[in-house]
Amino acid sequence: FYSPPGKKVNNSYICIKNYGYLPGVAQNLFVANLTGLGFNPETLQGLRVGGKRAIRARYPNAKSVEQLESMQILADSWTPQPMGKNPDYTFNPPQPLRNDTVQDFFQTYKLGVGGPCAQRFTPKAAYWCANNTQGGGPGPYSAPVGMTVSGSDEGLAHLSSYKHYENGHSSSAIVHSWRFGRWFSWAFEVAKFHHDKAANTATFEFSLENGGNQGSRGGDKGQEWMIENLLDELDSPGEFYFDPTTSLLYLWRNDTAASSSSSSSSS
């Protein structure tokens, strides 16, 4: 499959024009080699086909990028962060002072700095890492560091057929999960993956450097979730997957248009 040199549209986009499909696999499954297009493959985050955003390969499937209701899988268990939640110190100057607040909340500035609580943030500091925070919630910020899920129909149904991810194939998979109670949603980059074939379960370990810093108050477990950006879940029209190791871009077209259609990748 041939992909000509890319044309830079601006600092964020590269135009790609495709000329064929991957025969013998599935109708309308295309692949392009983006090697040599002059961008860092680790930075490619999105794809537009005919001006419309394509969907990163995911499970459960969705008809558009923005469908939050695709977060519907339940994990067997969540792994709370084992390193504690405390900051190195709390910055809490006496001034400025607001002495007219409701219930005496938020009268002085507070910021928890460093420590395991703030390790996901840049810079490593946050209000919800400070001592004696106010306004409700569970206190010092935390987020799960992993989860265990089954390969059942209620879990990760395609788990038993995973090949590329299990064999160490670079995927940069992302787990999106509601915080318990659906106060907000997290996005976790998967750092490690282990598949127990005998038990048909998988253990995911999340990165502490990328993800898990969305929301504010945190929590020790998630709720319904979905997974995206892995080749083994490229199974639906409109989905794509980019492998940063091989610089191969896979696209499952959602129509029967001619193969000369143009796409643009966002980095």
PDB file of C-alpha atoms in Angstrom:
ATOM      1  CA  PHE A   1       0.000   0.000   0.000  1.00  0.00           C
ATOM      2  CA  TYR A   2       1.505   3.302  -1.109  1.00  0.00           C
ATOM      3  CA  SER A   3       1.318   6.696   0.575  1.00  0.00           C
ATOM      4  CA  PRO A   4       2.984   9.707  -1.125  1.00  0.00           C
ATOM      5  CA  PRO A   5       4.885  12.364   0.811  1.00  0.00           C
ATOM      6  CA  GLY A   6       2.641  14.412   3.071  1.00  0.00           C
ATOM      7  CA  LYS A   7       1.773  18.030   2.511  1.00  0.00           C
ATOM      8  CA  LYS A   8       1.936  20.232   5.592  1.00  0.00           C
ATOM      9  CA  VAL A   9      -1.184  22.342   5.971  1.00  0.00           C
ATOM     10  CA  ASN A  10      -0.036  24.156   9.123  1.00  0.00           C
ATOM     11  CA  ASN A  11       2.007  23.351  12.207  1.00  0.00           C
ATOM     12  CA  SER A  12      -0.542  20.803  13.435  1.00  0.00           C
ATOM     13  CA  TYR A  13      -1.840  18.954  10.368  1.00  0.00           C
ATOM     14  CA  ILE A  14      -0.419  16.755   7.626  1.00  0.00           C
ATOM     15  CA  CYS A  15      -2.447  15.804   4.534  1.00  0.00           C
ATOM     16  CA  ILE A  16      -2.384  12.158   3.448  1.00  0.00           C
ATOM     17  CA  LYS A  17      -3.767  10.748   0.203  1.00  0.00           C
ATOM     18  CA  ASN A  18      -4.424   7.023  -0.050  1.00  0.00           C
ATOM     19  CA  TYR A  19      -4.437   4.873  -3.173  1.00  0.00           C
ATOM     20  CA  GLY A  20      -5.586   1.436  -2.164  1.00  0.00           C
ATOM     21  CA  TYR A  21      -6.801  -0.890   0.555  1.00  0.00           C
ATOM     22  CA  LEU A  22      -5.435  -3.826   2.521  1.00  0.00           C
ATOM     23  CA  PRO A  23      -6.585  -6.857   0.478  1.00  0.00           C
ATOM     24  CA  GLY A  24      -7.742 -10.076   2.065  1.00  0.00           C
ATOM     25  CA  VAL A  25      -8.544  -8.538   5.460  1.00  0.00           C
ATOM     26  CA  ALA A  26     -11.771  -6.565   5.276  1.00  0.00           C
ATOM     27  CA  GLN A  27     -13.543  -4.382   2.761  1.00  0.00           C
ATOM     28  CA  ASN A  28     -12.547  -0.748   3.108  1.00  0.00           C
ATOM     29  CA  LEU A  29      -9.668  -1.395   5.519  1.00  0.00           C
ATOM     30  CA  PHE A  30      -6.828   0.904   4.445  1.00  0.00           C
ATOM     31  CA  VAL A  31      -3.273   1.279   5.706  1.00  0.00           C
ATOM     32  CA  ALA A  32      -0.708   3.991   4.956  1.00  0.00           C
ATOM     33  CA  ASN A  33       2.970   4.162   5.854  1.00  0.00           C
ATOM     34  CA  LEU A  34       3.645   7.645   7.247  1.00  0.00           C
ATOM     35  CA  THR A  35       7.381   7.165   7.603  1.00  0.00           C
ATOM     36  CA  GLY A  36       9.302  10.202   6.425  1.00  0.00           C
ATOM     37  CA  LEU A  37       6.472  12.722   6.619  1.00  0.00           C
ATOM     38  CA  GLY A  38       8.488  14.910   8.978  1.00  0.00           C
ATOM     39  CA  PHE A  39       6.545  14.649  12.233  1.00  0.00           C
ATOM     40  CA  ASN A  40       7.054  12.926  15.576  1.00  0.00           C
ATOM     41  CA  PRO A  41       4.898   9.768  15.434  1.00  0.00           C
ATOM     42  CA  GLU A  42       4.384   9.908  19.191  1.00  0.00           C
ATOM     43  CA  THR A  43       2.382  13.126  18.772  1.00  0.00           C
ATOM     44  CA  LEU A  44      -0.297  11.948  16.327  1.00  0.00           C
ATOM     45  CA  GLN A  45      -3.574  12.216  18.212  1.00  0.00           C
ATOM     46  CA  GLY A  46      -6.346  12.394  15.634  1.00  0.00           C
ATOM     47  CA  LEU A  47      -7.488  11.849  12.055  1.00  0.00           C
ATOM     48  CA  ARG A  48      -9.996  13.649   9.848  1.00  0.00           C
ATOM     49  CA  VAL A  49     -11.468  12.004   6.774  1.00  0.00           C
ATOM     50  CA  GLY A  50     -13.149  14.423   4.393  1.00  0.00           C
ATOM     51  CA  GLY A  51     -13.132  17.002   7.178  1.00  0.00           C
ATOM     52  CA  LYS A  52     -14.876  14.693   9.668  1.00  0.00           C
ATOM     53  CA  ARG A  53     -13.149  13.364  12.774  1.00  0.00           C
ATOM     54  CA  ALA A  54     -12.453   9.642  12.639  1.00  0.00           C
ATOM     55  CA  ILE A  55     -12.814   7.479  15.740  1.00  0.00           C
ATOM     56  CA  ARG A  56      -9.796   5.868  17.372  1.00  0.00           C
ATOM     57  CA  ALA A  57     -10.280   2.090  17.461  1.00  0.00           C
ATOM     58  CA  ARG A  58     -12.249   1.404  20.633  1.00  0.00           C
ATOM     59  CA  TYR A  59     -14.507  -0.899  22.591  1.00  0.00           C
ATOM     60  CA  PRO A  60     -17.412  -0.572  22.967  1.00  0.00           C
ATOM     61  CA  ASN A  61     -17.897   0.929  19.524  1.00  0.00           C
ATOM     62  CA  ALA A  62     -19.513   4.331  19.036  1.00  0.00           C
ATOM     63  CA  LYS A  63     -20.903   6.280  16.093  1.00  0.00           C
ATOM     64  CA  SER A  64     -18.984   9.460  16.884  1.00  0.00           C
ATOM     65  CA  VAL A  65     -15.917  10.610  18.785  1.00  0.00           C
ATOM     66  CA  GLU A  66     -17.908  12.449  21.442  1.00  0.00           C
ATOM     67  CA  GLN A  67     -20.229   9.651  22.611  1.00  0.00           C
ATOM     68  CA  LEU A  68     -19.614   9.365  26.362  1.00  0.00           C
ATOM     69  CA  GLU A  69     -22.284   6.677  26.632  1.00  0.00           C
ATOM     70  CA  SER A  70     -19.773   4.263  25.101  1.00  0.00           C
ATOM     71  CA  MET A  71     -18.263   4.089  28.602  1.00  0.00           C
ATOM     72  CA  GLN A  72     -20.332   1.122  29.779  1.00  0.00           C
ATOM     73  CA  ILE A  73     -17.949  -1.732  30.750  1.00  0.00           C
ATOM     74  CA  LEU A  74     -17.558  -2.641  34.412  1.00  0.00           C
ATOM     75  CA  ALA A  75     -14.179  -3.687  35.820  1.00  0.00           C
ATOM     76  CA  ASP A  76     -13.877  -6.592  38.238  1.00  0.00           C
ATOM     77  CA  SER A  77     -11.732  -4.433  40.531  1.00  0.00           C
ATOM     78  CA  TRP A  78      -9.768  -1.174  40.631  1.00  0.00           C
ATOM     79  CA  THR A  79      -6.278  -0.784  42.082  1.00  0.00           C
ATOM     80  CA  PRO A  80      -5.969   2.244  44.400  1.00  0.00           C
ATOM     81  CA  GLN A  81      -2.660   4.089  44.418  1.00  0.00           C
ATOM     82  CA  PRO A  82      -0.405   2.396  47.001  1.00  0.00           C
ATOM     83  CA  MET A  83       1.921   5.347  47.598  1.00  0.00           C
ATOM     84  CA  GLY A  84      -0.444   7.377  49.741  1.00  0.00           C
ATOM     85  CA  LYS A  85      -2.103  10.732  49.060  1.00  0.00           C
ATOM     86  CA  ASN A  86      -0.234  13.316  51.091  1.00  0.00           C
ATOM     87  CA  PRO A  87       1.622  16.347  49.689  1.00  0.00           C
ATOM     88  CA  ASP A  88       5.163  17.232  50.672  1.00  0.00           C
ATOM     89  CA  TYR A  89       3.808  20.417  52.193  1.00  0.00           C
ATOM     90  CA  THR A  90       0.819  22.787  52.071  1.00  0.00           C
ATOM     91  CA  PHE A  91       1.302  26.394  51.027  1.00  0.00           C
ATOM     92  CA  ASN A  92      -1.270  28.346  53.084  1.00  0.00           C
ATOM     93  CA  PRO A  93      -0.385  32.032  53.575  1.00  0.00           C
ATOM     94  CA  PRO A  94      -2.534  34.016  56.065  1.00  0.00           C
ATOM     95  CA  GLN A  95      -3.080  36.797  53.517  1.00  0.00           C
ATOM     96  CA  PRO A  96      -5.095  37.584  51.522  1.00  0.00           C
ATOM     97  CA  LEU A  97      -8.003  36.776  53.839  1.00  0.00           C
ATOM     98  CA  ARG A  98     -11.716  36.607  53.008  1.00  0.00           C
ATOM     99  CA  ASN A  99     -13.701  36.598  56.226  1.00  0.00           C
ATOM    100  CA  ASP A 100     -17.185  36.860  54.714  1.00  0.00           C
ATOM    101  CA  THR A 101     -17.523  33.502  52.957  1.00  0.00           C
ATOM    102  CA  VAL A 102     -20.413  31.039  53.379  1.00  0.00           C
ATOM    103  CA  GLN A 103     -19.668  28.541  56.179  1.00  0.00           C
ATOM    104  CA  ASP A 104     -16.213  30.139  56.451  1.00  0.00           C
ATOM    105  CA  PHE A 105     -15.124  28.215  53.338  1.00  0.00           C
ATOM    106  CA  PHE A 106     -12.183  29.237  51.144  1.00  0.00           C
ATOM    107  CA  GLN A 107     -11.015  32.106  53.327  1.00  0.00           C
ATOM    108  CA  THR A 108      -7.324  31.676  52.523  1.00  0.00           C
ATOM    109  CA  TYR A 109      -5.329  30.354  49.582  1.00  0.00           C
ATOM    110  CA  LYS A 110      -4.199  26.710  49.835  1.00  0.00           C
ATOM    111  CA  LEU A 111      -1.985  24.631  47.593  1.00  0.00           C
ATOM    112  CA  GLY A 112      -0.643  21.133  48.216  1.00  0.00           C
ATOM    113  CA  VAL A 113       2.817  20.797  46.689  1.00  0.00           C
ATOM    114  CA  GLY A 114       4.663  17.620  45.702  1.00  0.00           C
ATOM    115  CA  GLY A 115       4.265  14.185  47.216  1.00  0.00           C
ATOM    116  CA  PRO A 116       2.229  11.266  45.859  1.00  0.00           C
ATOM    117  CA  CYS A 117      -0.931  13.386  45.763  1.00  0.00           C
ATOM    118  CA  ALA A 118       0.394  15.800  43.144  1.00  0.00           C
ATOM    119  CA  GLN A 119       2.574  13.455  41.090  1.00  0.00           C
ATOM    120  CA  ARG A 120       0.165  13.436  38.117  1.00  0.00           C
ATOM    121  CA  PHE A 121      -0.038  17.220  37.796  1.00  0.00           C
ATOM    122  CA  THR A 122       2.174  19.730  35.970  1.00  0.00           C
ATOM    123  CA  PRO A 123       3.378  21.591  37.939  1.00  0.00           C
ATOM    124  CA  LYS A 124       3.135  19.073  40.782  1.00  0.00           C
ATOM    125  CA  ALA A 125       0.689  21.009  42.920  1.00  0.00           C
ATOM    126  CA  ALA A 126      -3.088  21.222  43.379  1.00  0.00           C
ATOM    127  CA  TYR A 127      -5.695  22.620  45.750  1.00  0.00           C
ATOM    128  CA  TRP A 128      -7.133  19.176  46.432  1.00  0.00           C
ATOM    129  CA  CYS A 129      -3.690  18.022  47.585  1.00  0.00           C
ATOM    130  CA  ALA A 130      -3.576  20.607  50.381  1.00  0.00           C
ATOM    131  CA  ASN A 131      -4.275  19.798  54.018  1.00  0.00           C
ATOM    132  CA  ASN A 132      -7.789  20.520  55.316  1.00  0.00           C
ATOM    133  CA  THR A 133      -9.433  21.283  51.969  1.00  0.00           C
ATOM    134  CA  GLN A 134     -13.018  22.508  52.010  1.00  0.00           C
ATOM    135  CA  GLY A 135     -16.092  22.143  49.844  1.00  0.00           C
ATOM    136  CA  GLY A 136     -16.851  18.450  50.164  1.00  0.00           C
ATOM    137  CA  GLY A 137     -15.358  15.453  48.399  1.00  0.00           C
ATOM    138  CA  PRO A 138     -13.031  12.677  49.545  1.00  0.00           C
ATOM    139  CA  GLY A 139     -10.077  14.875  50.493  1.00  0.00           C
ATOM    140  CA  PRO A 140      -6.538  14.525  49.084  1.00  0.00           C
ATOM    141  CA  TYR A 141      -6.500  13.783  45.355  1.00  0.00           C
ATOM    142  CA  SER A 142      -5.929  10.219  44.181  1.00  0.00           C
ATOM    143  CA  ALA A 143      -6.725   8.093  41.153  1.00  0.00           C
ATOM    144  CA  PRO A 144      -6.629   4.354  40.399  1.00  0.00           C
ATOM    145  CA  VAL A 145      -3.314   2.968  39.159  1.00  0.00           C
ATOM    146  CA  GLY A 146      -4.850  -0.039  37.417  1.00  0.00           C
ATOM    147  CA  MET A 147      -7.776  -2.404  37.077  1.00  0.00           C
ATOM    148  CA  THR A 148      -8.665  -6.030  36.456  1.00  0.00           C
ATOM    149  CA  VAL A 149     -11.336  -6.934  33.926  1.00  0.00           C
ATOM    150  CA  SER A 150     -12.824 -10.171  32.634  1.00  0.00           C
ATOM    151  CA  GLY A 151     -13.286 -11.256  29.034  1.00  0.00           C
ATOM    152  CA  SER A 152     -17.001 -11.824  29.472  1.00  0.00           C
ATOM    153  CA  ASP A 153     -19.771 -10.149  27.473  1.00  0.00           C
ATOM    154  CA  GLU A 154     -20.193  -7.701  30.371  1.00  0.00           C
ATOM    155  CA  GLY A 155     -16.467  -6.908  30.291  1.00  0.00           C
ATOM    156  CA  LEU A 156     -13.855  -6.810  27.540  1.00  0.00           C
ATOM    157  CA  ALA A 157     -15.571  -9.196  25.157  1.00  0.00           C
ATOM    158  CA  HIS A 158     -12.727  -9.377  22.577  1.00  0.00           C
ATOM    159  CA  LEU A 159     -10.012 -10.062  25.151  1.00  0.00           C
ATOM    160  CA  SER A 160      -9.392 -13.661  24.114  1.00  0.00           C
ATOM    161  CA  SER A 161      -8.584 -12.542  20.548  1.00  0.00           C
ATOM    162  CA  TYR A 162      -6.043  -9.854  21.487  1.00  0.00           C
ATOM    163  CA  LYS A 163      -2.801 -10.498  19.604  1.00  0.00           C
ATOM    164  CA  HIS A 164      -0.829  -7.314  18.963  1.00  0.00           C
ATOM    165  CA  TYR A 165      -1.127  -5.867  22.433  1.00  0.00           C
ATOM    166  CA  GLU A 166      -0.386  -9.163  24.172  1.00  0.00           C
ATOM    167  CA  ASN A 167       2.774  -9.647  22.135  1.00  0.00           C
ATOM    168  CA  GLY A 168       4.244  -6.305  23.181  1.00  0.00           C
ATOM    169  CA  HIS A 169       3.009  -4.442  20.110  1.00  0.00           C
ATOM    170  CA  SER A 170       3.055  -0.719  20.864  1.00  0.00           C
ATOM    171  CA  SER A 171      -0.507   0.494  21.248  1.00  0.00           C
ATOM    172  CA  SER A 172      -0.599   3.458  23.659  1.00  0.00           C
ATOM    173  CA  ALA A 173      -4.054   2.293  24.689  1.00  0.00           C
ATOM    174  CA  ILE A 174      -6.209   4.755  26.621  1.00  0.00           C
ATOM    175  CA  VAL A 175      -8.806   3.779  29.228  1.00  0.00           C
ATOM    176  CA  HIS A 176     -11.595   6.308  29.772  1.00  0.00           C
ATOM    177  CA  SER A 177     -13.566   5.873  32.975  1.00  0.00           C
ATOM    178  CA  TRP A 178     -16.147   7.673  35.013  1.00  0.00           C
ATOM    179  CA  ARG A 179     -15.057   8.445  38.541  1.00  0.00           C
ATOM    180  CA  PHE A 180     -17.194   6.535  41.006  1.00  0.00           C
ATOM    181  CA  GLY A 181     -20.480   8.415  41.199  1.00  0.00           C
ATOM    182  CA  ARG A 182     -19.913   9.943  37.724  1.00  0.00           C
ATOM    183  CA  TRP A 183     -18.611  13.261  39.059  1.00  0.00           C
ATOM    184  CA  PHE A 184     -16.217  13.448  36.112  1.00  0.00           C
ATOM    185  CA  SER A 185     -14.283  11.160  33.778  1.00  0.00           C
ATOM    186  CA  TRP A 186     -10.639  10.115  33.737  1.00  0.00           C
ATOM    187  CA  ALA A 187      -8.360   9.188  30.834  1.00  0.00           C
ATOM    188  CA  PHE A 188      -5.558   6.751  31.725  1.00  0.00           C
ATOM    189  CA  GLU A 189      -2.677   5.774  29.472  1.00  0.00           C
ATOM    190  CA  VAL A 190      -2.045   2.041  29.815  1.00  0.00           C
ATOM    191  CA  ALA A 191       1.559   1.352  30.828  1.00  0.00           C
ATOM    192  CA  LYS A 192       1.405  -2.455  31.154  1.00  0.00           C
ATOM    193  CA  PHE A 193      -1.003  -5.192  30.186  1.00  0.00           C
ATOM    194  CA  HIS A 194      -1.156  -8.812  31.334  1.00  0.00           C
ATOM    195  CA  HIS A 195      -3.594 -11.378  29.944  1.00  0.00           C
ATOM    196  CA  ASP A 196      -4.332 -14.470  32.024  1.00  0.00           C
ATOM    197  CA  LYS A 197      -5.622 -16.816  29.325  1.00  0.00           C
ATOM    198  CA  ALA A 198      -6.633 -19.540  31.773  1.00  0.00           C
ATOM    199  CA  ALA A 199      -8.856 -17.174  33.753  1.00  0.00           C
ATOM    200  CA  ASN A 200      -9.733 -15.025  30.716  1.00  0.00           C
ATOM    201  CA  THR A 201      -8.951 -11.879  32.683  1.00  0.00           C
ATOM    202  CA  ALA A 202      -6.643  -8.954  32.044  1.00  0.00           C
ATOM    203  CA  THR A 203      -4.785  -6.652  34.399  1.00  0.00           C
ATOM    204  CA  PHE A 204      -4.067  -3.110  33.246  1.00  0.00           C
ATOM    205  CA  GLU A 205      -1.468  -0.889  34.905  1.00  0.00           C
ATOM    206  CA  PHE A 206      -1.884   2.842  34.309  1.00  0.00           C
ATOM    207  CA  SER A 207       0.865   5.376  33.703  1.00  0.00           C
ATOM    208  CA  LEU A 208       1.550   7.835  36.503  1.00  0.00           C
ATOM    209  CA  GLU A 209       3.030  10.322  34.020  1.00  0.00           C
ATOM    210  CA  ASN A 210       0.196  10.488  31.472  1.00  0.00           C
ATOM    211  CA  GLY A 211      -3.450  10.625  32.493  1.00  0.00           C
ATOM    212  CA  GLY A 212      -5.372  10.267  35.707  1.00  0.00           C
ATOM    213  CA  ASN A 213      -5.204  14.021  36.348  1.00  0.00           C
ATOM    214  CA  GLN A 214      -8.627  15.045  35.060  1.00  0.00           C
ATOM    215  CA  GLY A 215     -11.369  16.213  37.375  1.00  0.00           C
ATOM    216  CA  SER A 216     -10.457  17.655  40.749  1.00  0.00           C
ATOM    217  CA  ARG A 217     -11.299  15.682  43.853  1.00  0.00           C
ATOM    218  CA  GLY A 218     -10.159  12.272  42.676  1.00  0.00           C
ATOM    219  CA  GLY A 219     -11.078   8.875  44.080  1.00  0.00           C
ATOM    220  CA  ASP A 220      -9.788   5.345  44.504  1.00  0.00           C
ATOM    221  CA  LYS A 221     -11.915   3.625  41.874  1.00  0.00           C
ATOM    222  CA  GLY A 222     -13.657   4.194  38.603  1.00  0.00           C
ATOM    223  CA  GLN A 223     -17.039   3.137  37.333  1.00  0.00           C
ATOM    224  CA  GLU A 224     -18.149   2.383  33.745  1.00  0.00           C
ATOM    225  CA  TRP A 225     -15.288   2.624  31.257  1.00  0.00           C
ATOM    226  CA  MET A 226     -14.176   2.139  27.655  1.00  0.00           C
ATOM    227  CA  ILE A 227     -10.829   1.506  25.957  1.00  0.00           C
ATOM    228  CA  GLU A 228      -9.464   3.052  22.764  1.00  0.00           C
ATOM    229  CA  ASN A 229      -6.376   3.288  20.582  1.00  0.00           C
ATOM    230  CA  LEU A 230      -5.415  -0.333  20.128  1.00  0.00           C
ATOM    231  CA  LEU A 231      -5.229  -2.297  16.890  1.00  0.00           C
ATOM    232  CA  ASP A 232      -7.083  -5.326  18.224  1.00  0.00           C
ATOM    233  CA  GLU A 233     -10.268  -3.227  18.487  1.00  0.00           C
ATOM    234  CA  LEU A 234     -10.168  -1.900  14.902  1.00  0.00           C
ATOM    235  CA  ASP A 235     -13.403  -3.578  13.821  1.00  0.00           C
ATOM    236  CA  SER A 236     -15.931  -0.931  12.885  1.00  0.00           C
ATOM    237  CA  PRO A 237     -16.469   1.570  10.029  1.00  0.00           C
ATOM    238  CA  GLY A 238     -15.113   5.015  10.832  1.00  0.00           C
ATOM    239  CA  GLU A 239     -12.370   3.766  13.174  1.00  0.00           C
ATOM    240  CA  PHE A 240      -8.614   4.223  12.803  1.00  0.00           C
ATOM    241  CA  TYR A 241      -5.432   3.181  14.582  1.00  0.00           C
ATOM    242  CA  PHE A 242      -1.932   4.614  14.288  1.00  0.00           C
ATOM    243  CA  ASP A 243       1.095   2.587  15.362  1.00  0.00           C
ATOM    244  CA  PRO A 244       3.869   5.015  16.431  1.00  0.00           C
ATOM    245  CA  THR A 245       6.471   2.233  16.289  1.00  0.00           C
ATOM    246  CA  THR A 246       5.928   1.311  12.633  1.00  0.00           C
ATOM    247  CA  SER A 247       4.336   4.639  11.543  1.00  0.00           C
ATOM    248  CA  LEU A 248       1.484   2.647   9.973  1.00  0.00           C
ATOM    249  CA  LEU A 249      -1.930   4.307   9.911  1.00  0.00           C
ATOM    250  CA  TYR A 250      -4.917   1.946   9.672  1.00  0.00           C
ATOM    251  CA  LEU A 251      -8.368   3.216   8.658  1.00  0.00           C
ATOM    252  CA  TRP A 252     -11.664   1.370   8.302  1.00  0.00           C
ATOM    253  CA  ARG A 253     -13.586   3.522   5.846  1.00  0.00           C
ATOM    254  CA  ASN A 254     -17.263   4.012   6.615  1.00  0.00           C
ATOM    255  CA  ASP A 255     -18.354   4.170   2.976  1.00  0.00           C
ATOM    256  CA  THR A 256     -17.537   2.710  -0.432  1.00  0.00           C
ATOM    257  CA  ALA A 257     -16.007   5.890  -1.852  1.00  0.00           C
ATOM    258  CA  ALA A 258     -13.048   5.722  -4.180  1.00  0.00           C
ATOM    259  CA  SER A 259      -9.746   5.057  -2.464  1.00  0.00           C
ATOM    260  CA  SER A 260      -8.246   8.405  -3.519  1.00  0.00           C
ATOM    261  CA  SER A 261      -9.987  10.258  -0.701  1.00  0.00           C
ATOM    262  CA  SER A 262      -7.821  12.595   1.353  1.00  0.00           C
ATOM    263  CA  SER A 263      -7.283  12.493   5.088  1.00  0.00           C
ATOM    264  CA  SER A 264      -5.452  14.733   7.520  1.00  0.00           C
ATOM    265  CA  SER A 265      -3.706  13.696  10.705  1.00  0.00           C
ATOM    266  CA  SER A 266      -3.388  15.950  13.726  1.00  0.00           C
ATOM    267  CA  SER A 267      -0.198  15.976  15.756  1.00  0.00           C
TER     268      SER A 267
END
